[in-house]
Each structure stands twice: as C-alpha cells, then as structure tokens.
PDB file of C-alpha atoms and ligand atoms in Angstrom:
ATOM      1  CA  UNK A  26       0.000   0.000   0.000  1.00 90.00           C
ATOM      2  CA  UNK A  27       0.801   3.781  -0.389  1.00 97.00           C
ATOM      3  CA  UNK A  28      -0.212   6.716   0.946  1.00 98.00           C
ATOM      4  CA  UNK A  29      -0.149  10.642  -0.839  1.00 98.00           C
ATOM      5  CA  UNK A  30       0.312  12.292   2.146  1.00 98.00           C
ATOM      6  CA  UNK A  31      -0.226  15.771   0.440  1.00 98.00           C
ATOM      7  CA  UNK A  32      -1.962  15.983  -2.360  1.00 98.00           C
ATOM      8  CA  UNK A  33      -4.211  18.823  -4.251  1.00 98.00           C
ATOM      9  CA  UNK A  34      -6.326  16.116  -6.250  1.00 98.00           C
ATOM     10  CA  UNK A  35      -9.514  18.969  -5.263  1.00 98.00           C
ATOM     11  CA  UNK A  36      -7.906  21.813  -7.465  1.00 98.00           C
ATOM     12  CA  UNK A  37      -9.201  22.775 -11.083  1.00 97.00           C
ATOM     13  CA  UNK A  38      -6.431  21.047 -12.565  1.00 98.00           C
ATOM     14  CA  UNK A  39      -8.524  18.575 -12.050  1.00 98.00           C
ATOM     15  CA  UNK A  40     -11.920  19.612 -13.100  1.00 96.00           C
ATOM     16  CA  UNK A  41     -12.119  17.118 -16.526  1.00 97.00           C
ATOM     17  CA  UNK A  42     -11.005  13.951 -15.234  1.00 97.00           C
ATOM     18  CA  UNK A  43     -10.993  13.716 -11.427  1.00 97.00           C
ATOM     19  CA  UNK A  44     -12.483  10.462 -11.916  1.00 97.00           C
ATOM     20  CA  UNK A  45     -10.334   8.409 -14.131  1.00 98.00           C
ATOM     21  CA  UNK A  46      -7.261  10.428 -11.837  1.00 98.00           C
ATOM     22  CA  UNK A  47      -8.629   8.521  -8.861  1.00 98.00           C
ATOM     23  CA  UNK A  48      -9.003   4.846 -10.826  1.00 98.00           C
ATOM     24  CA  UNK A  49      -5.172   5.778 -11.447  1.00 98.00           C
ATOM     25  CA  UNK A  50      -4.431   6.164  -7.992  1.00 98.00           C
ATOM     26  CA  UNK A  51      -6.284   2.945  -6.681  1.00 97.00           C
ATOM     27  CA  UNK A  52      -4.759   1.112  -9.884  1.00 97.00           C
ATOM     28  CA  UNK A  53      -1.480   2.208  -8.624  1.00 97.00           C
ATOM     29  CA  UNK A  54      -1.785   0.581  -5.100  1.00 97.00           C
ATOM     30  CA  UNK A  55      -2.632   3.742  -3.492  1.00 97.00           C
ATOM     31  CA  UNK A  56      -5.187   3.329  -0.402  1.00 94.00           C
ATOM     32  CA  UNK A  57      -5.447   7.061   0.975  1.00 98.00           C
ATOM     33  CA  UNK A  58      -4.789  10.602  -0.138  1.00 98.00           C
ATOM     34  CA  UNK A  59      -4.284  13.117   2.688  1.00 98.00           C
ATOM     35  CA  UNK A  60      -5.615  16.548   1.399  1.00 98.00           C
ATOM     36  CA  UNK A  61      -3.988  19.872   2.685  1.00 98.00           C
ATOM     37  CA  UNK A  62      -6.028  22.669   2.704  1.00 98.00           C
ATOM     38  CA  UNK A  63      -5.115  26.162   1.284  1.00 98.00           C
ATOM     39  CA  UNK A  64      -7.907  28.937   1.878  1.00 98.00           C
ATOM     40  CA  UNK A  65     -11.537  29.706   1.652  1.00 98.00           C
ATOM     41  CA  UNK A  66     -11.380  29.777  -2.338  1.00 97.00           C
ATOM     42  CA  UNK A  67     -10.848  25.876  -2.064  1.00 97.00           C
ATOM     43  CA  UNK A  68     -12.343  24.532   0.915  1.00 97.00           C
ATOM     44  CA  UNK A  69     -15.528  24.166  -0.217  1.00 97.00           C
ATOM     45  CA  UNK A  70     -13.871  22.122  -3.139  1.00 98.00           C
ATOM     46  CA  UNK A  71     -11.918  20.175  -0.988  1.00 98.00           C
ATOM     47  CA  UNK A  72     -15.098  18.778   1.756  1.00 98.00           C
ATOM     48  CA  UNK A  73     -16.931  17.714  -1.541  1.00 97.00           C
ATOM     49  CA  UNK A  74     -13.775  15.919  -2.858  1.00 98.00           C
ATOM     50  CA  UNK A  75     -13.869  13.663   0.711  1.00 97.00           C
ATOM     51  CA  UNK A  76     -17.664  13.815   0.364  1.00 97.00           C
ATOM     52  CA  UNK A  77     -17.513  11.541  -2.964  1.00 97.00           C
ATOM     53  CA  UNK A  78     -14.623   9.778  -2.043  1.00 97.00           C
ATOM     54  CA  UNK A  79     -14.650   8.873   1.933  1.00 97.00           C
ATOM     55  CA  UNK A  80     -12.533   5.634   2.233  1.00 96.00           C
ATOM     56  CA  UNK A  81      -9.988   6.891  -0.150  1.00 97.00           C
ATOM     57  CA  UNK A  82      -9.492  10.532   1.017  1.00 98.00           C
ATOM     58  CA  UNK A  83      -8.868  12.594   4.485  1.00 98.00           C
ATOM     59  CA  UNK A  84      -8.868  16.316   5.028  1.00 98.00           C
ATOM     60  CA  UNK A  85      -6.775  18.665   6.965  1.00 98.00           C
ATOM     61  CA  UNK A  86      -7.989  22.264   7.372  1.00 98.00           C
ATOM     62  CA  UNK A  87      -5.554  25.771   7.840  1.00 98.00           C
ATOM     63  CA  UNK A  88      -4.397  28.458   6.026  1.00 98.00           C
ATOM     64  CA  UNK A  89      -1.586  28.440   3.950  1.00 98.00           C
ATOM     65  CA  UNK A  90       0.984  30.759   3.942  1.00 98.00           C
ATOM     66  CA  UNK A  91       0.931  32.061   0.227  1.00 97.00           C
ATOM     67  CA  UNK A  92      -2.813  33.227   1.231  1.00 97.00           C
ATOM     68  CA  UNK A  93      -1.770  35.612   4.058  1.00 97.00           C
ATOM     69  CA  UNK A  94      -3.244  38.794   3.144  1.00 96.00           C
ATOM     70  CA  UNK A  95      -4.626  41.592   3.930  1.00 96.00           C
ATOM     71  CA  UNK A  96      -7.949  38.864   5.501  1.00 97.00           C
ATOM     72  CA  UNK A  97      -5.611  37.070   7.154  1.00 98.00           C
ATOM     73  CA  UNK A  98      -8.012  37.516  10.330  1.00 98.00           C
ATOM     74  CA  UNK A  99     -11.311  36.407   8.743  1.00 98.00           C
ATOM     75  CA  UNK A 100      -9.298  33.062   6.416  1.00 98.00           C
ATOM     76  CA  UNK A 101      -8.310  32.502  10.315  1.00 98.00           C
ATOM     77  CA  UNK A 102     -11.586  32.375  11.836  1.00 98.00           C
ATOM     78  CA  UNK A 103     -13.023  30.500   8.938  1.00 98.00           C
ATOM     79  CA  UNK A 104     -10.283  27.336  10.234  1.00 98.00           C
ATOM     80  CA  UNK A 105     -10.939  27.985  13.727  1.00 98.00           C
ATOM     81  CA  UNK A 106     -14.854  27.969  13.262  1.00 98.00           C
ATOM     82  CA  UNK A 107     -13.892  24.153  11.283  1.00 98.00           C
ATOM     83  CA  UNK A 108     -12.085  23.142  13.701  1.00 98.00           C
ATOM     84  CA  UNK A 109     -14.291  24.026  16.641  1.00 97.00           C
ATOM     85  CA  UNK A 110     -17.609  22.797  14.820  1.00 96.00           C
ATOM     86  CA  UNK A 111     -16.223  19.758  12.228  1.00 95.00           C
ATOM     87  CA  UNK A 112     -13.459  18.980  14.876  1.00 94.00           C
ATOM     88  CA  UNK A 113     -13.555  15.026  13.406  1.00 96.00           C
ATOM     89  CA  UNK A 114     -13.789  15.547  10.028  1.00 97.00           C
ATOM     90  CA  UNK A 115     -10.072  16.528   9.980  1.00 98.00           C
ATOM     91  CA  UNK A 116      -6.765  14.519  10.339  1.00 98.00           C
ATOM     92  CA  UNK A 117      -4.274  17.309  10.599  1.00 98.00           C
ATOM     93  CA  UNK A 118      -3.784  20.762  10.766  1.00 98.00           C
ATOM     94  CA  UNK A 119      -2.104  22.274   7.422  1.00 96.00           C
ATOM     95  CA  UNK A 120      -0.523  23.359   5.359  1.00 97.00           C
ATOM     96  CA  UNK A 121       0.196  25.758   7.695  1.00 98.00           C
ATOM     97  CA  UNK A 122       4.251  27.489   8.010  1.00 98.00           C
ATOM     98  CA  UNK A 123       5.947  30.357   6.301  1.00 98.00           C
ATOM     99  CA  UNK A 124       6.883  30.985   2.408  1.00 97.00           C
ATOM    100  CA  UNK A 125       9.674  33.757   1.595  1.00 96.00           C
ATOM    101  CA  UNK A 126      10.013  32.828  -2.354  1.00 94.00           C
ATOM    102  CA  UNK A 127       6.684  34.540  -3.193  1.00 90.00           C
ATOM    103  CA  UNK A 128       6.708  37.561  -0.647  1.00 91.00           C
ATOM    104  CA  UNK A 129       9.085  38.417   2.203  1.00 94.00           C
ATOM    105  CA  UNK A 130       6.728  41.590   2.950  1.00 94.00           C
ATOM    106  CA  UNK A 131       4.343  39.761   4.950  1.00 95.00           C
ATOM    107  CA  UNK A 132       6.928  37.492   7.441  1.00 97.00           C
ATOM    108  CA  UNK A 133       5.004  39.083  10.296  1.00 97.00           C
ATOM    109  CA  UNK A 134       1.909  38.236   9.228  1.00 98.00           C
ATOM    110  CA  UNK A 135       3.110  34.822   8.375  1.00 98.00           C
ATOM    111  CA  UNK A 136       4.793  34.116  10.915  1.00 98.00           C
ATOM    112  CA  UNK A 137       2.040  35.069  13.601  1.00 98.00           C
ATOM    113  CA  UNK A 138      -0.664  32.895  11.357  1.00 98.00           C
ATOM    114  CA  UNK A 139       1.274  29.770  11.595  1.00 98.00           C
ATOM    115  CA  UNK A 140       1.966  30.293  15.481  1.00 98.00           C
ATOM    116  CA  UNK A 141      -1.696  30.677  15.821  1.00 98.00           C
ATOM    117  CA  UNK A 142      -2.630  27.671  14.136  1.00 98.00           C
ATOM    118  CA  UNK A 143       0.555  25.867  16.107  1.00 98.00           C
ATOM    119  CA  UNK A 144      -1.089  26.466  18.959  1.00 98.00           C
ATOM    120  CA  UNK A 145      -4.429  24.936  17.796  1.00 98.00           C
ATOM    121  CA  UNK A 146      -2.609  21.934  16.790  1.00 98.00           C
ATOM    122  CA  UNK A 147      -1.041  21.517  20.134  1.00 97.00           C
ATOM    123  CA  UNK A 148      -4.670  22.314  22.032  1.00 97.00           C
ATOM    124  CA  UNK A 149      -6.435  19.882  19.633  1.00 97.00           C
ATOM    125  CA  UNK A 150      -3.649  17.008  19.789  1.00 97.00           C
ATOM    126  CA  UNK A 151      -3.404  17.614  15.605  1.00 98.00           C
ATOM    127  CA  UNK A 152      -0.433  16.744  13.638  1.00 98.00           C
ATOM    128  CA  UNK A 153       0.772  19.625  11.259  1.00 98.00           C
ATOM    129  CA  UNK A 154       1.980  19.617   7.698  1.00 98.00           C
ATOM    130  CA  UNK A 155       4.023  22.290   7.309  1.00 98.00           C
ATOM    131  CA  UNK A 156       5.650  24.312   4.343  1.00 98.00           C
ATOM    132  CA  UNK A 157       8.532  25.849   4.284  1.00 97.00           C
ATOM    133  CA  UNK A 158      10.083  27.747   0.787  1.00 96.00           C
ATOM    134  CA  UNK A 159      13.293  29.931   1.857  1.00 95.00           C
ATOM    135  CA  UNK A 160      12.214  30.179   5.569  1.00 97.00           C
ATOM    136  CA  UNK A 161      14.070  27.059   7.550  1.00 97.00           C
ATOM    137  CA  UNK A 162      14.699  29.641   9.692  1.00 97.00           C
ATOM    138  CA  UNK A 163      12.077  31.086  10.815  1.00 98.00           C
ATOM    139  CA  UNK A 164      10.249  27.674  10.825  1.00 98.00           C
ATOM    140  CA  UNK A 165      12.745  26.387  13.220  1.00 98.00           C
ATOM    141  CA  UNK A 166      12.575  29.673  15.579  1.00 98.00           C
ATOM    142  CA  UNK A 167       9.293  29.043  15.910  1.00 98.00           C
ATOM    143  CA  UNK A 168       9.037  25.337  15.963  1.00 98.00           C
ATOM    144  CA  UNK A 169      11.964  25.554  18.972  1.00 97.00           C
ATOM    145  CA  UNK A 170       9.519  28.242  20.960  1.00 97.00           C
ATOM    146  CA  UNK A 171       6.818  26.192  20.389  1.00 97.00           C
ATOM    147  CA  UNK A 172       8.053  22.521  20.773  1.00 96.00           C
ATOM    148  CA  UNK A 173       5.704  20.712  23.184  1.00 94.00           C
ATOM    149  CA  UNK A 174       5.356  16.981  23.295  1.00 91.00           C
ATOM    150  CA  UNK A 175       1.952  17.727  21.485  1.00 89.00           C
ATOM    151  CA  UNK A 176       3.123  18.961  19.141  1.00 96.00           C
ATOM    152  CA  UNK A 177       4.341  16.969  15.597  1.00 97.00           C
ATOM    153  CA  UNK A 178       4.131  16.758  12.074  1.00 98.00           C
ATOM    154  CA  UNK A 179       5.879  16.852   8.873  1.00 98.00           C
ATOM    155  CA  UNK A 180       8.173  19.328   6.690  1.00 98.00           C
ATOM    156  CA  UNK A 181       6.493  18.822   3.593  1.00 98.00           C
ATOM    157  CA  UNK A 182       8.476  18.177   0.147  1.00 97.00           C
ATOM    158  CA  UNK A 183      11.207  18.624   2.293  1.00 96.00           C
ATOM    159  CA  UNK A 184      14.222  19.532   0.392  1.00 94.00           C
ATOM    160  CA  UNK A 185      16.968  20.610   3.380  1.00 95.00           C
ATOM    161  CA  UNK A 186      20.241  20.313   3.718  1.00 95.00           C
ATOM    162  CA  UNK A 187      22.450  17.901   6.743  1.00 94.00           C
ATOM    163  CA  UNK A 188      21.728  20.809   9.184  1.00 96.00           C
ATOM    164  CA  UNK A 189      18.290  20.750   8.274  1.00 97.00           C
ATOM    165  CA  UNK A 190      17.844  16.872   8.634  1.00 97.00           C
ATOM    166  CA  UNK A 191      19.387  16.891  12.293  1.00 97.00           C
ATOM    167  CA  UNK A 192      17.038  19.487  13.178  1.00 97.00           C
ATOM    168  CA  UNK A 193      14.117  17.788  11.879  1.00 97.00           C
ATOM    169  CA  UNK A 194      14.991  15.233  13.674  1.00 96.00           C
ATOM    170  CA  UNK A 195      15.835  16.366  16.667  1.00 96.00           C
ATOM    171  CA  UNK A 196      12.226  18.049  16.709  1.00 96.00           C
ATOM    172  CA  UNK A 197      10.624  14.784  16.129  1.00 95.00           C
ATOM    173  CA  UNK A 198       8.938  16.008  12.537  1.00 98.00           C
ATOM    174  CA  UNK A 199       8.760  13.742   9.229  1.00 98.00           C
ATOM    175  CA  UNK A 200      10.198  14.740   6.253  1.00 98.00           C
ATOM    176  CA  UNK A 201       8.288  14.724   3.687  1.00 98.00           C
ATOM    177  CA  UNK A 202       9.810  12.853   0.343  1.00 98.00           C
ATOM    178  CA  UNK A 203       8.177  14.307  -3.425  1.00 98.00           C
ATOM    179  CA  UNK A 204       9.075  14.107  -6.920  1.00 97.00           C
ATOM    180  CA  UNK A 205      12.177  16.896  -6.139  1.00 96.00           C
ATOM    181  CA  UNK A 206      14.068  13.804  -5.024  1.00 97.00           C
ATOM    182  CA  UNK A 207      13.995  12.405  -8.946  1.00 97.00           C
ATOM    183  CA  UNK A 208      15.260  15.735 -10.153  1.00 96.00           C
ATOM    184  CA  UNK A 209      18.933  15.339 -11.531  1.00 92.00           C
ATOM    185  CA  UNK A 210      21.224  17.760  -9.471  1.00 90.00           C
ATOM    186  CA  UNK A 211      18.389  18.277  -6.750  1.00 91.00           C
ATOM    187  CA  UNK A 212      20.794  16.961  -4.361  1.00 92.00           C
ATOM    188  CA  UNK A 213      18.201  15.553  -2.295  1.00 92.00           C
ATOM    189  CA  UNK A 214      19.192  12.405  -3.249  1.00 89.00           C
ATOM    190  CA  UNK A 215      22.493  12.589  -1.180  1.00 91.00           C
ATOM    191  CA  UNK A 216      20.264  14.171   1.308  1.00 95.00           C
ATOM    192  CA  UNK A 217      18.033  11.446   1.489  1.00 95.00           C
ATOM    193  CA  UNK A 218      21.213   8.950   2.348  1.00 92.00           C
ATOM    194  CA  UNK A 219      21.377  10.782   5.969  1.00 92.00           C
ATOM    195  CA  UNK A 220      17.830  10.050   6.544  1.00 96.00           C
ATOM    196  CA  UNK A 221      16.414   7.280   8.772  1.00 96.00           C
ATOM    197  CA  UNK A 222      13.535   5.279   6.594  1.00 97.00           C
ATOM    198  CA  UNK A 223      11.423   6.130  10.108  1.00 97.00           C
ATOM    199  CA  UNK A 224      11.655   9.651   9.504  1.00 98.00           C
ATOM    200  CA  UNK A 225       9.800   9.608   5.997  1.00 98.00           C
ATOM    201  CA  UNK A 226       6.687   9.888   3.958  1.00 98.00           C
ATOM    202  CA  UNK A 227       5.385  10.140   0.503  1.00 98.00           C
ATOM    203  CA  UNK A 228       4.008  12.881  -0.977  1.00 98.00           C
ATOM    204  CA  UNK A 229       2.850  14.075  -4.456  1.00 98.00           C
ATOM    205  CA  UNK A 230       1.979  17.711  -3.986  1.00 98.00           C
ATOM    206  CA  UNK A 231       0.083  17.205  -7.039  1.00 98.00           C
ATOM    207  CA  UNK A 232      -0.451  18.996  -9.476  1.00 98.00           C
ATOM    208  CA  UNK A 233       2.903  20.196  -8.726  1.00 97.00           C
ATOM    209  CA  UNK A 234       6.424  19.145  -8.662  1.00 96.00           C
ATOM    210  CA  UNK A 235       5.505  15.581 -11.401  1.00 98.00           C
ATOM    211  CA  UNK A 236       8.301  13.568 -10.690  1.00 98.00           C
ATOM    212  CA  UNK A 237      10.511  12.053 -13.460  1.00 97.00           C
ATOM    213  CA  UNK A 238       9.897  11.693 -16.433  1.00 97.00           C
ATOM    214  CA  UNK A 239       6.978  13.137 -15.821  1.00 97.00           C
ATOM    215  CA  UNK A 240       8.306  16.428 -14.337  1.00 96.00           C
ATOM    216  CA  UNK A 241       6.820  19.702 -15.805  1.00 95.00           C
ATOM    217  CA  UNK A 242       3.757  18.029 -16.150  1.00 97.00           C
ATOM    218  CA  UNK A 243       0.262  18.041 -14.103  1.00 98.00           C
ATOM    219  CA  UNK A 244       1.191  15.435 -11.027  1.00 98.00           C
ATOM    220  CA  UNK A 245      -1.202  12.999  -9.788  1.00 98.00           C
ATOM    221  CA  UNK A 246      -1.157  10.478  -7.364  1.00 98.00           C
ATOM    222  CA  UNK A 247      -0.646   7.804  -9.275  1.00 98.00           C
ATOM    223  CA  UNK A 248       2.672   8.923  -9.904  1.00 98.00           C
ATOM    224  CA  UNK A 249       3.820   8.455  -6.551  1.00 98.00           C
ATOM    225  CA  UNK A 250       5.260   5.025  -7.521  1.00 98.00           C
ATOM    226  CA  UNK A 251       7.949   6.990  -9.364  1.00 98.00           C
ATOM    227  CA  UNK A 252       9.060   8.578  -6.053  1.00 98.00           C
ATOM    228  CA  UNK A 253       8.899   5.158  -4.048  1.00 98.00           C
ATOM    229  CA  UNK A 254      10.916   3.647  -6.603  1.00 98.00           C
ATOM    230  CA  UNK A 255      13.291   6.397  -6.717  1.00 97.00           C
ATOM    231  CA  UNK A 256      13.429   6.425  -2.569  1.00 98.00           C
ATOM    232  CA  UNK A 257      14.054   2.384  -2.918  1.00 98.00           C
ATOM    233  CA  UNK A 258      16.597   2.898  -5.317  1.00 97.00           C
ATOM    234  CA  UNK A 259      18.772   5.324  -3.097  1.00 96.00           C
ATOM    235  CA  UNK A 260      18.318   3.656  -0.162  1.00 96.00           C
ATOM    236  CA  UNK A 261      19.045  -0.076  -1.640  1.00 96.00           C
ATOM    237  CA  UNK A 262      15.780  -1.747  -0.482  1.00 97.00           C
ATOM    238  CA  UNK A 263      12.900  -3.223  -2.374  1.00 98.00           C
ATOM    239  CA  UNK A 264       9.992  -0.457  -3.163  1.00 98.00           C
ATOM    240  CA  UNK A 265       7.447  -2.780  -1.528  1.00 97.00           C
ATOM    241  CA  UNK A 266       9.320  -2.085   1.615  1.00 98.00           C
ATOM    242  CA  UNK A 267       9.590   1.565   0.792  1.00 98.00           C
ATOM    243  CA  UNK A 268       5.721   1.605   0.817  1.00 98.00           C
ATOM    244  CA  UNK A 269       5.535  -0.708   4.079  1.00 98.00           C
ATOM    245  CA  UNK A 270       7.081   1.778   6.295  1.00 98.00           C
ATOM    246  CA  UNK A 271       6.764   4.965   4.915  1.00 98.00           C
ATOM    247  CA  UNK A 272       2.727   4.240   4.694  1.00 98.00           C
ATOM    248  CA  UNK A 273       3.439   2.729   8.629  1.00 98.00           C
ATOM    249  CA  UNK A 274       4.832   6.211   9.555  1.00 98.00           C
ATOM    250  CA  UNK A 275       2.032   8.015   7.829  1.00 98.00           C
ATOM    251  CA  UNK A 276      -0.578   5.723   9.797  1.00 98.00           C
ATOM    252  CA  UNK A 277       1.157   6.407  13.237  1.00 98.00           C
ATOM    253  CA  UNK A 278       1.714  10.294  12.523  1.00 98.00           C
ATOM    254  CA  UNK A 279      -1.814  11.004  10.960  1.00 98.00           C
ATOM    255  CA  UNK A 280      -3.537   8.253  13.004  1.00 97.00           C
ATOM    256  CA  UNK A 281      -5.050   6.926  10.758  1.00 96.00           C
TER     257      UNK A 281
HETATM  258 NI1   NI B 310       0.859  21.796  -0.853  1.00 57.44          NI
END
C-alpha cells in the first residue's frame, strides 16, 4: 500500500477527469490521499472531494501561507470555526508554516498565522503539515519556541540540507519525500542517504512538482510510484518495503 500524504487532487487542474485520476491512484496501489487545505477559495472544493470519495481521502484544514493577506483575520476564523464545529472531520492541521520565495513583505503576518494555528494543533492534539520555501529559519525559531510533546508533524516536500535533517529530527517532525528527489542535481538524493527510513513519507503535492519523467507536467497520485521507486533505489531496499514503512509512519503520525 501507499499513501499521498499531500496531495491537491480537489484543485481545477482537475476539473475534466478527477475520476479516471482517482481509478489511477487505486490502480497504482494507493489506499489514501491526505488533502492539505489552502484557503476559503478551495475549501468548499476540498469537503466535496472527501464527500464523494470517503474511504480513499482525508482532510486537513488551515491556512496556507501564500494566502496571508490583507484577511488574514477572517481566512483565520473560517479554520478555527472548522475546527471548533467539524473537529472530526479533519486529520491534521495544514498546510500551515511560512513561504519567503513569493513575498518576504508579509513574514510578520506569516509568521504570527502559523503560530496561531501551532497552537491549535497543540490544544487539539493535531499533527501539522508544514511548508517551508526559503524560511528554515524562521520555521525552526518558531518550531523551537513552540516545541511541546503535542506537538508533531511533517516538513512537507522537504528539500533541506544535513543541518536541516538533524534538526528535523531532533524536533521529532517527518520529512516529507516528493518528486524533487527524482530531479537530476536536486541533491536531495544525497540528502536522502542521511535520513532514517522512520523519519519519511510520501508525498505528491500534485499537481505540482511531477516527478521524473513526468516532471513539468500536471502530477497525480498515481505517480507516486515513481518517487517510491526512486526512494528504494537510493536507499538499496525493495519499493514494496519503501511503501511498508513509509505508509506505517504516515498511519502512526496522521492516526489513521
Ligand atoms: Ni501543498
């Protein structure tokens, strides 16, 4: 079995063939898709998604960091009001954390929404799925100031260095493993050596970031096979054994 542990499969991208994408994924040996949640614009889309499809697909609700504007207040209050109400309908708290490729302007604002939502996750016994783009950082400051034994979760498409890795681990989070590890020269691969089998799960991200040779395409979760395969291939073991433990982590982390 496999598990997409983040995966968009609710975005337009999506709109013409959602159906024949999810035959894909269950052809592929894939038993669950975990779905991160981005704003108000998609929610909606996303609780009709696990609607039709309720064995194969789990939500997580919070508000990502590329959609901290100006509303930031009323996107938070919209989580808060899931999370208080619809407490059981979700298996994690993300993606949550703090992106600095898009727009270093609003690191305050970023930074105080994903301490906010932290602290949920920490009240509410949630795990977290966190990105980070140019902000290990600040992720870590506030992961450190935070750390509780409540609190874990996952780095999601993690793509760190050595220093990165030990902190990771030393703060008890996944990392999460996407098609970036089949990109020639991502270095991940070497990355990947350091890193415990334990301390891993699959992702798609989809539709972004297609592994190879599928990259610069739409991803889907089917294609996940190409990242087990790729993990199995760096770390010398057989991909079935890829999927046995990096689906056991996913289980024990997401409690599923
Ligand atoms: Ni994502």
């Amino acid at each position: 079995m496999l598990i997409d542990t983040h995966t968009h499969i609710y975005a337009k991208e999506f709109e013409k063939d959602r159906a024949a994408m999810m035959q894909r994924a269950t052809e592929a040996g894939i038993d669950l898709m975990l779905l991160p949640a981005i704003d108000k614009s998609t929610f909606g889309a996303m609780q009709e998604l696990a609607k039709n499809y309720p064995n194969q697909v789990k939500m997580m609700i919070g508000l990502h960091p590329c959609s901290v504007k100006d509303n930031v207040q009323e996107e938070l209050a919209l989580v808060e009001a899931e999370l208080n109400n619809k407490r059981e309908k979700y298996i994690a708290i993300g993606e949550i954390g703090i992106d600095l490729f898009w727009d270093k302007t609003t690191l305050d604002q970023q930074t105080e929404a994903f301490r906010t939502q932290l602290r949920w996750a920490k009240v509410l016994k949630l795990p977290v799925a966190i990105h980070v783009r140019n902000s290990f950082d600040e992720i870590f400051a506030v992961l450190e100031a935070e750390k509780t034994e409540n609190l874990n979760g996952v780095l999601h498409c993690f793509t760190g260095g050595k220093r990165h890795v030990l902190k990771a681990r030393e703060l008890g989070f996944y990392m999460g493993i996407g098609g970036v590890v089949t990109f020639p020269g991502s270095g991940i691969d070497h990355v990947l050596k350091r890193i415990n089998l334990d301390e891993i799960i699959l992702e798609t991200d989809a539709p972004y970031l297609a592994p190879v040779p599928y990259k610069g395409e739409r991803n889907e979760p089917a294609f996940i096979t190409k990242v087990a395969e790729k993990v199995a291939e760096i770390k010398g073991i057989s991909v079935t054994e890829v999927a046995d433990i990096t689906s056991a982590n996913a289980k024990k982390l997401f409690k599923l």
